[in-house]
mmCIF file of C-alpha atoms in Angstrom:
data_model
loop_
_atom_site.group_PDB
_atom_site.id
_atom_site.type_symbol
_atom_site.label_atom_id
_atom_site.label_comp_id
_atom_site.label_asym_id
_atom_site.label_seq_id
_atom_site.Cartn_x
_atom_site.Cartn_y
_atom_site.Cartn_z
ATOM 1 C CA MET P 1 221.187 31.125 109.140
ATOM 2 C CA LEU P 2 219.449 28.025 110.418
ATOM 3 C CA ASP P 3 218.438 26.272 107.206
ATOM 4 C CA TRP P 4 218.900 26.929 103.514
ATOM 5 C CA ARG P 5 217.725 25.245 100.363
ATOM 6 C CA PRO P 6 218.859 27.463 97.472
ATOM 7 C CA LEU P 7 216.042 28.624 95.231
ATOM 8 C CA ASP P 8 213.391 27.224 97.614
ATOM 9 C CA TYR P 9 213.779 28.884 101.020
ATOM 10 C CA VAL P 10 216.075 30.255 103.700
ATOM 11 C CA THR P 11 215.377 30.237 107.455
ATOM 12 C CA LEU P 12 217.086 32.773 109.705
ATOM 13 C CA SER P 13 217.233 33.516 113.404
ATOM 14 C CA VAL P 14 216.862 37.295 113.631
ATOM 15 C CA LEU P 15 217.661 39.478 116.626
ATOM 16 C CA MET P 16 216.180 42.938 116.180
ATOM 17 C CA PRO P 17 218.244 45.909 117.386
ATOM 18 C CA SER P 18 215.878 46.797 120.228
ATOM 19 C CA PRO P 19 216.463 46.397 123.963
ATOM 20 C CA GLY P 20 214.849 43.206 125.204
ATOM 21 C CA ALA P 21 214.019 41.981 121.706
ATOM 22 C CA PRO P 22 213.572 38.216 121.401
ATOM 23 C CA LYS P 23 215.137 36.176 118.628
ATOM 24 C CA VAL P 24 212.619 35.642 115.853
ATOM 25 C CA ILE P 25 212.682 32.758 113.381
ATOM 26 C CA VAL P 26 211.919 33.976 109.841
ATOM 27 C CA THR P 27 211.613 31.841 106.701
ATOM 28 C CA TYR P 28 211.625 33.336 103.221
ATOM 29 C CA GLY P 29 210.008 30.868 100.810
ATOM 30 C CA LEU P 30 210.362 31.246 97.030
ATOM 31 C CA GLU P 31 208.039 29.634 94.493
ATOM 32 C CA ASP P 32 208.314 29.828 90.712
ATOM 33 C CA ARG P 33 205.160 30.902 88.928
ATOM 34 C CA PRO P 34 204.235 29.919 85.351
ATOM 35 C CA ASN P 35 204.589 33.485 83.991
ATOM 36 C CA GLY P 36 208.272 33.691 85.025
ATOM 37 C CA ALA P 37 207.487 35.515 88.257
ATOM 38 C CA THR P 38 208.513 34.407 91.729
ATOM 39 C CA HIS P 39 206.089 34.277 94.653
ATOM 40 C CA ILE P 40 207.798 35.236 97.922
ATOM 41 C CA GLU P 41 206.284 34.078 101.179
ATOM 42 C CA ILE P 42 207.605 35.399 104.503
ATOM 43 C CA ARG P 43 206.820 33.216 107.503
ATOM 44 C CA ILE P 44 207.412 34.266 111.107
ATOM 45 C CA GLY P 45 207.862 31.560 113.768
ATOM 46 C CA LYS P 46 205.339 31.437 116.608
ATOM 47 C CA PRO P 47 206.791 33.492 119.479
ATOM 48 C CA LYS P 48 206.798 32.525 123.140
ATOM 49 C CA PRO P 49 203.737 33.944 124.958
ATOM 50 C CA LYS P 50 205.872 36.568 126.766
ATOM 51 C CA ASP P 51 207.249 37.797 123.394
ATOM 52 C CA ARG P 52 203.936 37.825 121.498
ATOM 53 C CA ALA P 53 203.138 41.564 121.862
ATOM 54 C CA PHE P 54 206.656 42.590 120.784
ATOM 55 C CA VAL P 55 206.646 40.265 117.744
ATOM 56 C CA ASP P 56 203.141 41.384 116.721
ATOM 57 C CA GLU P 57 204.148 45.058 116.840
ATOM 58 C CA ALA P 58 207.477 44.489 115.078
ATOM 59 C CA GLY P 59 205.729 42.308 112.497
ATOM 60 C CA ALA P 60 203.217 45.041 111.699
ATOM 61 C CA GLU P 61 206.049 47.549 111.159
ATOM 62 C CA TYR P 62 207.981 45.047 109.032
ATOM 63 C CA LYS P 63 204.876 44.413 106.914
ATOM 64 C CA LYS P 64 204.538 48.159 106.222
ATOM 65 C CA SER P 65 208.225 48.442 105.355
ATOM 66 C CA ILE P 66 208.383 45.391 103.076
ATOM 67 C CA THR P 67 205.108 46.349 101.339
ATOM 68 C CA GLN P 68 206.538 49.795 100.508
ATOM 69 C CA ALA P 69 209.842 48.283 99.351
ATOM 70 C CA ILE P 70 208.046 45.851 97.033
ATOM 71 C CA ALA P 71 205.872 48.652 95.607
ATOM 72 C CA THR P 72 209.011 50.696 94.905
ATOM 73 C CA LEU P 73 210.737 47.698 93.309
ATOM 74 C CA ARG P 74 207.686 47.075 91.112
ATOM 75 C CA LEU P 75 207.774 50.689 89.881
ATOM 76 C CA MET P 76 211.502 50.388 89.180
ATOM 77 C CA LEU P 77 211.009 47.159 87.220
ATOM 78 C CA GLU P 78 208.195 48.723 85.219
ATOM 79 C CA GLY P 79 210.451 51.691 84.439
ATOM 80 C CA ARG P 80 208.206 54.214 86.193
ATOM 81 C CA GLN P 81 210.721 55.155 88.868
ATOM 82 C CA ALA P 82 214.431 55.772 88.637
ATOM 83 C CA SER P 83 216.637 53.258 90.376
ATOM 84 C CA VAL P 84 218.632 54.258 93.407
ATOM 85 C CA ALA P 85 221.932 55.909 92.560
ATOM 86 C CA VAL P 86 224.888 53.589 92.788
ATOM 87 C CA ILE P 87 227.515 54.725 95.255
ATOM 88 C CA ASP P 88 231.113 54.232 94.193
ATOM 89 C CA GLU P 89 232.871 52.090 96.741
ATOM 90 C CA PRO P 90 236.372 52.976 97.886
ATOM 91 C CA PRO P 91 239.169 50.776 96.541
ATOM 92 C CA LEU P 92 240.040 47.699 98.562
ATOM 93 C CA MET P 93 243.015 47.928 100.868
ATOM 94 C CA PRO P 94 246.006 45.723 99.982
ATOM 95 C CA SER P 95 245.747 42.343 101.672
ATOM 96 C CA LYS P 96 249.075 42.735 103.516
ATOM 97 C CA GLU P 97 249.848 39.199 102.412
ATOM 98 C CA ARG P 98 247.239 37.640 104.669
ATOM 99 C CA PHE P 99 246.400 35.176 101.927
ATOM 100 C CA LEU P 100 248.687 32.700 100.228
ATOM 101 C CA THR P 101 249.659 33.431 96.663
ATOM 102 C CA GLU P 102 251.527 30.152 96.119
ATOM 103 C CA PRO P 103 251.210 26.593 97.456
ATOM 104 C CA VAL P 104 253.074 25.933 100.674
ATOM 105 C CA ARG P 105 255.800 23.342 100.249
ATOM 106 C CA HIS P 106 257.266 21.628 103.261
ATOM 107 C CA ALA P 107 260.805 20.244 103.244
ATOM 108 C CA HIS P 108 260.885 16.530 103.964
#
C-alpha cells in the first residue's frame, strides 16, 4: 500500500504473478453519490515504455474480470442470483502463549 485515505481512495503497488511482470500502480477511488450509491474509479499508473504492451494486455483482462464481478454483485444485490456459499473456516489454533495475557511488571 502506497497511500490511503479511508473512504476516498487507496493506492497500491501491484506485482502480477507472471514472469517478467512490472509493478503497476493502481488507485481505487470512491465517491459518494446522492442516491446512496458509491462510484468506484480504478486508475492505472502510466507504465514505462518497455512495460506498456504487458500493462495494456493485463489491463484488458482485468477490465473483463472486474466487469463480470460487478455484474454478478449487482445481480446478488438485486436478489436475482444466490450469493456464494460461505465456507466454514477451521477453528483457530491455540496461540501457544505468543501474546501477553497480563501486563509485564519489572522488579525495581
